[in-house]
XYZ file of C-alpha atoms in Angstrom:
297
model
C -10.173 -11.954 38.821
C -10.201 -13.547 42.376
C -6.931 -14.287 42.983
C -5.119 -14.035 46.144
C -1.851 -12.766 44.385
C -1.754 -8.805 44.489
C 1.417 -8.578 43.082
C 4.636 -10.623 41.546
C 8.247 -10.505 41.996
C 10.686 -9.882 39.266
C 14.056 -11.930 39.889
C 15.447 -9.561 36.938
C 18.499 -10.518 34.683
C 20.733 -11.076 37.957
C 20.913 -10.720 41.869
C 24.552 -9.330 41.838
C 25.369 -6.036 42.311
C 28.403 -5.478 39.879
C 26.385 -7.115 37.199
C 22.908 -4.973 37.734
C 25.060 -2.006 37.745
C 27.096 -2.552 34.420
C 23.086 -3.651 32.987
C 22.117 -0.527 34.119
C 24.826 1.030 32.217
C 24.105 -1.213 29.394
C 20.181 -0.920 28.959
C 20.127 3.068 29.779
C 22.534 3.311 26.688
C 20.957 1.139 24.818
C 17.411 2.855 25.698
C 18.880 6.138 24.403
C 19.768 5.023 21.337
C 16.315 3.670 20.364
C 14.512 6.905 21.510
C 16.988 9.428 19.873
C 17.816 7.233 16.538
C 14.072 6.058 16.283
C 12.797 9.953 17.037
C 15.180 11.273 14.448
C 14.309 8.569 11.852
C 10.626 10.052 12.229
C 11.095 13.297 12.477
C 14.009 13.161 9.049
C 10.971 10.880 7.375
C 8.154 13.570 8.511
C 9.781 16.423 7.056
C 11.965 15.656 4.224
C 9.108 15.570 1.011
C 12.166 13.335 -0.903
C 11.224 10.447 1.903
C 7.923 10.264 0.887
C 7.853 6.587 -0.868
C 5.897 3.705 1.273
C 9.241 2.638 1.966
C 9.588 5.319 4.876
C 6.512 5.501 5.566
C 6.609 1.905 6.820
C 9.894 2.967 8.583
C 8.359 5.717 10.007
C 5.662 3.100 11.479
C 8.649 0.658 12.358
C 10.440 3.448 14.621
C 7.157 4.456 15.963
C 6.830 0.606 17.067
C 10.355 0.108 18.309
C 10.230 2.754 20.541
C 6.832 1.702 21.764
C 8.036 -1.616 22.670
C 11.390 -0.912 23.917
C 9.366 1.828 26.531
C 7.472 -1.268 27.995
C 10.095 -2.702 29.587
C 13.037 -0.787 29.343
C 11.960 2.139 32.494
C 10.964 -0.634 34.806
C 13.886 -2.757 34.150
C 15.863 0.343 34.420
C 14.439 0.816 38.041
C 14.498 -2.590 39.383
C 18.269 -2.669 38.704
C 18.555 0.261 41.094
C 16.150 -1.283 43.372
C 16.495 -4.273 46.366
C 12.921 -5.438 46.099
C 11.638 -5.760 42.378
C 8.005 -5.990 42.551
C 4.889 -5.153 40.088
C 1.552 -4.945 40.872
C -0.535 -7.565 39.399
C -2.413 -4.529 37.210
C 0.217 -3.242 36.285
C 1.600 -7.098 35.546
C -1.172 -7.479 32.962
C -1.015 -4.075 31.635
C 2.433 -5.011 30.071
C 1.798 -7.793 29.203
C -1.086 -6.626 26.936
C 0.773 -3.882 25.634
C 3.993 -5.726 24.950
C 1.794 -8.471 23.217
C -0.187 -5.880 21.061
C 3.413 -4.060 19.831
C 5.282 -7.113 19.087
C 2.664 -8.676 17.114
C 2.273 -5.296 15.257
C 5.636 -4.968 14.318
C 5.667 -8.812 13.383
C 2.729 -8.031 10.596
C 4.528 -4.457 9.472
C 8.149 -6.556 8.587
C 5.746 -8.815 6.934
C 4.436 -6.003 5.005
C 7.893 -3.974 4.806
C 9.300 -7.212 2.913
C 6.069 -7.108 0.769
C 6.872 -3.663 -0.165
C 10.244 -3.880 -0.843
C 8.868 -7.360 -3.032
C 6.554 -5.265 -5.187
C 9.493 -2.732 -5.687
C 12.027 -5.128 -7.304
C 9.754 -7.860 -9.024
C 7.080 -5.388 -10.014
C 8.308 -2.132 -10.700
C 6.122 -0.746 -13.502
C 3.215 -1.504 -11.189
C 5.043 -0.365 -7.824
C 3.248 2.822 -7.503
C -0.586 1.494 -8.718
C 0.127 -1.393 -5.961
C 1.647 0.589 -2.922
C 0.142 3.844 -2.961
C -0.959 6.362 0.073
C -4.205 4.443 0.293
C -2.884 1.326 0.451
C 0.211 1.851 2.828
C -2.601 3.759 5.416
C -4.613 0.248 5.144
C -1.757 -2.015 5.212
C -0.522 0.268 8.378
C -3.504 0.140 9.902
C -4.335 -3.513 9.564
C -1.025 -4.356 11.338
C -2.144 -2.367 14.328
C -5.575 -4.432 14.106
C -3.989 -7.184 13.954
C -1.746 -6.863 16.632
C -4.340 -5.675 19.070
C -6.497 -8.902 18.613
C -3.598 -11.239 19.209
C -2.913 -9.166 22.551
C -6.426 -8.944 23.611
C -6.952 -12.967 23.022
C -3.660 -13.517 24.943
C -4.556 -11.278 27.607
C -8.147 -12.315 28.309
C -6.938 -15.982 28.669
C -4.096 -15.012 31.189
C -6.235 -12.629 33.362
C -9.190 -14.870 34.186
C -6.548 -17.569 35.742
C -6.745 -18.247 39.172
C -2.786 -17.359 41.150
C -2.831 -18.493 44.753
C 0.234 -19.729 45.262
C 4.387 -18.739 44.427
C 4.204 -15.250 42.833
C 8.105 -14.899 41.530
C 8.721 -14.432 37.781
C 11.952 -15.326 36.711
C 12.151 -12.732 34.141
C 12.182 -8.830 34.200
C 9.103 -8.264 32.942
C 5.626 -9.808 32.582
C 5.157 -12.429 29.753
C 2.483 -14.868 29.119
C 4.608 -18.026 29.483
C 5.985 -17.047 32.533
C 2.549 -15.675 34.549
C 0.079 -18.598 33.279
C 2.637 -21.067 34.590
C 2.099 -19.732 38.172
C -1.835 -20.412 37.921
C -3.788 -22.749 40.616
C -5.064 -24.981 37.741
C -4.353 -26.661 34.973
C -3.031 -24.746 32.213
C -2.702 -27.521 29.713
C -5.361 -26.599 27.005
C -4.783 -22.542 27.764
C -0.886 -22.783 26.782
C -1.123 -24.578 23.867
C -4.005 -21.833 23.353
C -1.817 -19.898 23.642
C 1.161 -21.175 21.798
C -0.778 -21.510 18.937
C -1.611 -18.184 18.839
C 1.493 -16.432 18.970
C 3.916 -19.243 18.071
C 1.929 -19.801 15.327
C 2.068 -15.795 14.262
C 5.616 -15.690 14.610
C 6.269 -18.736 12.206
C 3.677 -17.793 9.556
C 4.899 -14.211 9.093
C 8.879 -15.801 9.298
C 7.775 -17.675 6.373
C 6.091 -15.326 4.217
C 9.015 -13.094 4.716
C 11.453 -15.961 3.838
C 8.965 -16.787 0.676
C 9.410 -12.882 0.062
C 13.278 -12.462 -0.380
C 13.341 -15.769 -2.286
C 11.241 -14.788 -5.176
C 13.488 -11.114 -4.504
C 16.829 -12.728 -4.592
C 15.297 -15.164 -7.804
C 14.509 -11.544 -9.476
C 18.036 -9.992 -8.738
C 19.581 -13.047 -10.169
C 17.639 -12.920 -13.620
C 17.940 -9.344 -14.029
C 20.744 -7.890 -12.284
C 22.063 -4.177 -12.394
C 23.211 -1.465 -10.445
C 19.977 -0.715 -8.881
C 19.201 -4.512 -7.635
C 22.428 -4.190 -5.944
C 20.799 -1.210 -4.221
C 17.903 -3.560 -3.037
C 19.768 -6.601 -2.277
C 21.669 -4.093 0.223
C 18.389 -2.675 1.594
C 17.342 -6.358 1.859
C 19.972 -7.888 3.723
C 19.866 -5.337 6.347
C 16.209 -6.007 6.231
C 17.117 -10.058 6.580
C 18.843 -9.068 9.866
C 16.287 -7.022 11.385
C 14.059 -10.320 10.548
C 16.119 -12.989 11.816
C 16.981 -11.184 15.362
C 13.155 -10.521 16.110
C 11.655 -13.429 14.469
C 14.151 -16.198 15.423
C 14.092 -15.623 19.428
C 9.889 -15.269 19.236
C 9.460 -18.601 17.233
C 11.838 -20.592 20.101
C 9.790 -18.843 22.975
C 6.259 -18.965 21.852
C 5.667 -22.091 19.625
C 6.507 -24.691 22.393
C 4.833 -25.722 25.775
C 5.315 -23.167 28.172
C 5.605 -25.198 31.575
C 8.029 -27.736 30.036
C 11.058 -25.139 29.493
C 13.279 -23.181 31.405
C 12.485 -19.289 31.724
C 14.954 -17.789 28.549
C 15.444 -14.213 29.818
C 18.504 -13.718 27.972
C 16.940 -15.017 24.520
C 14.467 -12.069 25.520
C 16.884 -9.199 25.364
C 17.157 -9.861 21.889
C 13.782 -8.909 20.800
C 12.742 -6.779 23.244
C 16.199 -4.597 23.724
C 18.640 -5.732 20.619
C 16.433 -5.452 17.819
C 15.175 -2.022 18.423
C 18.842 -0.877 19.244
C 20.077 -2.553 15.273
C 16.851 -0.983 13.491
C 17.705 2.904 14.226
C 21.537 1.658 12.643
C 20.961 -0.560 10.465
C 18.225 1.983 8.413
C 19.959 5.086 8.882
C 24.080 3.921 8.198
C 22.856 2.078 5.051
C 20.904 4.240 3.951
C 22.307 7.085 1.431
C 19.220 8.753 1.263
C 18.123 9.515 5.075
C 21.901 10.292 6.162
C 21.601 12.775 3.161
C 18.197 14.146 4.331
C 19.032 13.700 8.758
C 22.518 15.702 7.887
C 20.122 18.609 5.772
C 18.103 18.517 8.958
């Protein structure tokens, strides 16, 4: 890349000093909880033998991604808060922005596949274990890692060969393809729509094949209801929440031209920050079976 911009400015959540101290409170809290309930959730699922279903093995993978992609932006935002002058290399700029690309479209395909799962558990439970066994869940896992890395290597590749010259100040506190491309010397026209196609398009097709999921589930539970569908339905409504908070913010970011609209940096703390707080909570108070096995621990 030959672009005159070495580096961009953050302008971060907000330029007053009360408020970046109470977000510093806020986010460092909020960062501890995903690290210590998302290390515990994979360190309960990793040695209890009774969590051995693909159920928590997907969870395991889930916490594994949460923590990933809280990690990308939590530390940095954590330090600009404390700092007067929030700048980031442009290396660095594309680095997370690559890496925050290739986690969130990973954990985008593993809900997909978690709501799959908990689909062939409910609707087809004679042939649960033929469908979703080790072999399968390894594939399935590893697929969603694929798959994520090829979105964020697409994205990427289009973002880094654009030429920046000119205002380097991201209203945002951290990298994101919507915000960078729209500081590029050209015209970006055909790239965001590229672009928004790619992962607007991602977002919405795995938001509907989840939705298509808990219909036929909630169909099922209807027909043939007992005291173990109202086990599911639970697990699926705190699954349904999980969804909605990641899915919902992505879709109204990413499938829309990216020069036309406002930066949203308060939509983002949803998905990036909020979402990986609820998942640690949501799977673990819910959950009979991991409290059981994380108080034996």
């Amino acid at each position: 890349n030959f672009s005159q911009v070495t580096e961009f400015i953050l302008l971060g959540l907000s330029d007053t000093r009360e408020l970046q101290v109470l977000f510093f409170i806020f986010f460092f809290l909020a960062y501890a909880v995903v690290l210590l309930g998302n290390l515990l959730i994979i360190v309960t699922v990793r040695t209890d033998p009774k969590l051995s279903s693909p159920m928590y093995f997907l969870l395991c993978n889930l916490s594994i991604l949460d923590i990933c992609c809280t990690s990308i932006t939590s530390p940095r935002l954590l330090v600009d808060l404390l700092s007067q002058r929030k700048a980031i290399d442009f290396e660095d700029c594309m680095a997370q922005l690559f890496f925050l690309h290739f986690v969130g479209a990973s954990e985008m395909f593993l809900l997909t596949v978690m709501a799959y799962d908990r689909y062939t558990a409910i609707c087809k439970p004679l042939h649960y274990t033929a469908i979703m066994n080790r072999r399968v869940c390894w594939l399935l896992a590893s697929a969603c890692w694929a798959g994520g890395f090829l979105h964020s290597i697409v994205q990427t590749l289009l973002t880094i060969q654009l030429p920046f010259c000119g205002p380097n100040t991201i209203d945002n506190y951290f990298c994101d393809v919507p915000l960078v491309i729209r500081l590029a010397c050209t015209d970006i026209y055909i790239i965001e729509w590229l672009m928004a196609s790619n992962s607007g398009l991602i977002s919405l097709f795995c938001f509907l094949v989840l939705v298509i999921s808990y219909t036929f589930i909630l169909v099922t539970i209807r027909v043939h209801f007992t005291e173990g569908h109202w086990k599911a339905l639970s697990t699926c409504a705190s699954h349904v929440m999980v969804v909605t908070l990641f899915f919902v913010p992505c879709i109204f970011i990413y499938l829309r031209p990216f020069s036309t609209f406002p930066s949203d940096k308060h939509i983002c703390v949803i998905y990036t920050v909020l979402s990986p707080v609820l998942n640690p909570l949501i799977y673990t108070l819910r959950n009979n079976e991991v409290k059981a096995s994380m108080w034996k621990l």
